[in-house]
Amino acid sequence: MSVRAAVVGLGWAGRELWLPRLSEHADFDVVAVVDPAPTARAALDAAPGVPVHQTLDALTPGAVDLAVVAVPNHLHAEVAARLLGRGISAFLEKPVCLTRDEADTLAAAERAGGATLLAGSAAPHRADVAALARLLPELGRIRHVDLSWVRARGIPQAGGWFTQRSKAGGGVLFDLGWHLLDTLAALLGPARFTQVVGVTSNDFVGTGAWSAAWRQDEPTAADHADVEDTARGFLVRDDGVSVGLSAGWASHEARDVTRIQVAGSAATAELRCTFGFSPNRHPHSRLTLTREGTTTSLPVPDEPIGTEYRRQLDGLADILADPGRRGRAVDEARTTVRVIEDFYASARCAHEQTAVPAHQ
């Protein structure tokens, strides 16, 4: 039996990612769309005959099995909690929530409504990431992981909600950084972080010249940008693995590059690719294994851009049917939010220490 799905929110993610993929997937039947804006009618092209509603009140647990929430970050927890509290399971992509208090709200709503929160990033479902994961047993004891996703030009909708801390929670760390942290957890298993040191900068976010043109966002009036476009940090997990993290919406690089290097006691593996949808990418992923001075290139499956989102849906129905999944997404989100909060705290401290007093 197909999962009766609703899409809540028809911004770029709801319109371009989730609605068409859910409509085409054999495991799902799109039964409703919710968006208060008149532009929601445009989604009928992707899902003809699907009712479009203005409010969540139109969704009921008797008619909807799963609501895919694709609203701005600051509404994630509020919308998902309303659905969960009414007994409708919800799926949230990153960021699941913006604070630990919001994680508590989601957990309470899960318990109250008896529904399940599902969450996760698509990046761990890429074929090249899976190929990297299969190499891990050859590396010996894992000692260090370098995670990097740096775009050449990729600030989403400069002047829109993505660049406002009150609505996005933060900048690139909540955006690309969450994907990287989810990928790390998928590769090594979840863990808490005992040490977090980070710095941030915002050299590019204030100008439209560095925007992500491929997203085709609706133009917005210029607004004050108060988030970081670059984050660099060094983290230590409670299993002793150290992690270097670098995320950038923009840079002076020629192409958008994602790099994951896993160093172990017996060998080092490295994946170079480009996460996401940017056309400014390397055409093929490259996976290498280095042992005792010799580097070997390994085959990596080629797949169309965005395949990871469909693959993420492939297992979602089974996860939804598993009562043991309840509470897990919230627990994982708490860990991620905590490391992001600690990262920002470290960055603020570094900024305060290097700031020059006005009288000097």
PDB file of N, CA and C in Angstrom, residues 1-6 21-31 61-67 310 313-314 316-318 320-321:
ATOM      1  N   MET A   1       0.849  -1.193   0.000  1.00  0.00           N
ATOM      2  CA  MET A   1       0.000   0.000   0.000  1.00  0.00           C
ATOM      3  C   MET A   1       0.887   1.245   0.000  1.00  0.00           C
ATOM      4  N   SER A   2       0.566   2.217  -0.831  1.00  0.00           N
ATOM      5  CA  SER A   2       1.356   3.439  -0.925  1.00  0.00           C
ATOM      6  C   SER A   2       1.176   4.301   0.315  1.00  0.00           C
ATOM      7  N   VAL A   3       2.235   5.030   0.647  1.00  0.00           N
ATOM      8  CA  VAL A   3       2.185   6.002   1.730  1.00  0.00           C
ATOM      9  C   VAL A   3       1.509   7.260   1.204  1.00  0.00           C
ATOM     10  N   ARG A   4       0.454   7.680   1.869  1.00  0.00           N
ATOM     11  CA  ARG A   4      -0.247   8.893   1.471  1.00  0.00           C
ATOM     12  C   ARG A   4       0.554  10.089   1.992  1.00  0.00           C
ATOM     13  N   ALA A   5       1.089  10.875   1.070  1.00  0.00           N
ATOM     14  CA  ALA A   5       2.026  11.938   1.432  1.00  0.00           C
ATOM     15  C   ALA A   5       1.463  13.307   1.105  1.00  0.00           C
ATOM     16  N   ALA A   6       1.821  14.264   1.936  1.00  0.00           N
ATOM     17  CA  ALA A   6       1.522  15.675   1.681  1.00  0.00           C
ATOM     18  C   ALA A   6       2.833  16.441   1.671  1.00  0.00           C
ATOM     19  N   ARG A  21       9.524  14.251  -6.991  1.00  0.00           N
ATOM     20  CA  ARG A  21      10.058  12.919  -6.665  1.00  0.00           C
ATOM     21  C   ARG A  21       9.028  12.063  -5.941  1.00  0.00           C
ATOM     22  N   LEU A  22       8.268  12.656  -5.054  1.00  0.00           N
ATOM     23  CA  LEU A  22       7.195  11.907  -4.399  1.00  0.00           C
ATOM     24  C   LEU A  22       6.131  11.484  -5.414  1.00  0.00           C
ATOM     25  N   SER A  23       5.821  12.373  -6.351  1.00  0.00           N
ATOM     26  CA  SER A  23       4.791  12.075  -7.350  1.00  0.00           C
ATOM     27  C   SER A  23       5.188  10.915  -8.256  1.00  0.00           C
ATOM     28  N   GLU A  24       6.513  10.781  -8.498  1.00  0.00           N
ATOM     29  CA  GLU A  24       6.997   9.731  -9.402  1.00  0.00           C
ATOM     30  C   GLU A  24       7.305   8.422  -8.696  1.00  0.00           C
ATOM     31  N   HIS A  25       7.364   8.424  -7.378  1.00  0.00           N
ATOM     32  CA  HIS A  25       7.822   7.254  -6.628  1.00  0.00           C
ATOM     33  C   HIS A  25       6.681   6.269  -6.380  1.00  0.00           C
ATOM     34  N   ALA A  26       6.963   4.999  -6.603  1.00  0.00           N
ATOM     35  CA  ALA A  26       5.924   3.977  -6.473  1.00  0.00           C
ATOM     36  C   ALA A  26       5.445   3.798  -5.031  1.00  0.00           C
ATOM     37  N   ASP A  27       6.267   4.166  -4.048  1.00  0.00           N
ATOM     38  CA  ASP A  27       5.896   3.954  -2.649  1.00  0.00           C
ATOM     39  C   ASP A  27       5.012   5.053  -2.087  1.00  0.00           C
ATOM     40  N   PHE A  28       4.801   6.131  -2.859  1.00  0.00           N
ATOM     41  CA  PHE A  28       4.088   7.289  -2.321  1.00  0.00           C
ATOM     42  C   PHE A  28       2.953   7.721  -3.245  1.00  0.00           C
ATOM     43  N   ASP A  29       1.930   8.237  -2.623  1.00  0.00           N
ATOM     44  CA  ASP A  29       0.800   8.817  -3.339  1.00  0.00           C
ATOM     45  C   ASP A  29       0.591  10.219  -2.773  1.00  0.00           C
ATOM     46  N   VAL A  30       0.897  11.246  -3.564  1.00  0.00           N
ATOM     47  CA  VAL A  30       0.752  12.620  -3.090  1.00  0.00           C
ATOM     48  C   VAL A  30      -0.726  12.973  -3.065  1.00  0.00           C
ATOM     49  N   VAL A  31      -1.228  13.249  -1.867  1.00  0.00           N
ATOM     50  CA  VAL A  31      -2.668  13.484  -1.705  1.00  0.00           C
ATOM     51  C   VAL A  31      -2.988  14.930  -1.359  1.00  0.00           C
ATOM     52  N   PRO A  61      -4.922  12.855  10.149  1.00  0.00           N
ATOM     53  CA  PRO A  61      -4.249  11.548  10.189  1.00  0.00           C
ATOM     54  C   PRO A  61      -5.017  10.462   9.464  1.00  0.00           C
ATOM     55  N   GLY A  62      -6.308  10.663   9.242  1.00  0.00           N
ATOM     56  CA  GLY A  62      -7.069   9.673   8.504  1.00  0.00           C
ATOM     57  C   GLY A  62      -6.832   9.730   7.004  1.00  0.00           C
ATOM     58  N   ALA A  63      -6.270  10.851   6.534  1.00  0.00           N
ATOM     59  CA  ALA A  63      -6.066  11.033   5.095  1.00  0.00           C
ATOM     60  C   ALA A  63      -4.603  11.120   4.695  1.00  0.00           C
ATOM     61  N   VAL A  64      -3.714  11.413   5.656  1.00  0.00           N
ATOM     62  CA  VAL A  64      -2.296  11.620   5.361  1.00  0.00           C
ATOM     63  C   VAL A  64      -1.447  10.767   6.285  1.00  0.00           C
ATOM     64  N   ASP A  65      -0.542   9.983   5.702  1.00  0.00           N
ATOM     65  CA  ASP A  65       0.368   9.149   6.495  1.00  0.00           C
ATOM     66  C   ASP A  65       1.665   9.876   6.828  1.00  0.00           C
ATOM     67  N   LEU A  66       2.113  10.742   5.924  1.00  0.00           N
ATOM     68  CA  LEU A  66       3.397  11.409   6.101  1.00  0.00           C
ATOM     69  C   LEU A  66       3.350  12.780   5.439  1.00  0.00           C
ATOM     70  N   ALA A  67       3.779  13.793   6.184  1.00  0.00           N
ATOM     71  CA  ALA A  67       3.882  15.142   5.631  1.00  0.00           C
ATOM     72  C   ALA A  67       5.350  15.499   5.488  1.00  0.00           C
ATOM     73  N   ARG A 310      15.949  10.671  -4.511  1.00  0.00           N
ATOM     74  CA  ARG A 310      15.052   9.541  -4.771  1.00  0.00           C
ATOM     75  C   ARG A 310      15.466   8.333  -3.945  1.00  0.00           C
ATOM     76  N   LEU A 313      14.147   8.409  -0.564  1.00  0.00           N
ATOM     77  CA  LEU A 313      12.739   8.005  -0.485  1.00  0.00           C
ATOM     78  C   LEU A 313      12.568   6.502  -0.569  1.00  0.00           C
ATOM     79  N   ASP A 314      13.518   5.806  -1.205  1.00  0.00           N
ATOM     80  CA  ASP A 314      13.370   4.367  -1.399  1.00  0.00           C
ATOM     81  C   ASP A 314      13.174   3.615  -0.088  1.00  0.00           C
ATOM     82  N   LEU A 316      12.208   5.129   2.856  1.00  0.00           N
ATOM     83  CA  LEU A 316      11.462   5.915   3.832  1.00  0.00           C
ATOM     84  C   LEU A 316      10.184   5.223   4.306  1.00  0.00           C
ATOM     85  N   ALA A 317       9.516   4.517   3.416  1.00  0.00           N
ATOM     86  CA  ALA A 317       8.267   3.847   3.809  1.00  0.00           C
ATOM     87  C   ALA A 317       8.534   2.786   4.867  1.00  0.00           C
ATOM     88  N   ASP A 318       9.610   2.022   4.716  1.00  0.00           N
ATOM     89  CA  ASP A 318       9.941   0.995   5.713  1.00  0.00           C
ATOM     90  C   ASP A 318      10.324   1.625   7.043  1.00  0.00           C
ATOM     91  N   LEU A 320       9.240   4.456   8.168  1.00  0.00           N
ATOM     92  CA  LEU A 320       8.002   4.977   8.746  1.00  0.00           C
ATOM     93  C   LEU A 320       7.224   3.878   9.460  1.00  0.00           C
ATOM     94  N   ALA A 321       7.298   2.665   8.932  1.00  0.00           N
ATOM     95  CA  ALA A 321       6.534   1.552   9.510  1.00  0.00           C
ATOM     96  C   ALA A 321       7.204   0.950  10.738  1.00  0.00           C
TER      97      ALA A 321
END
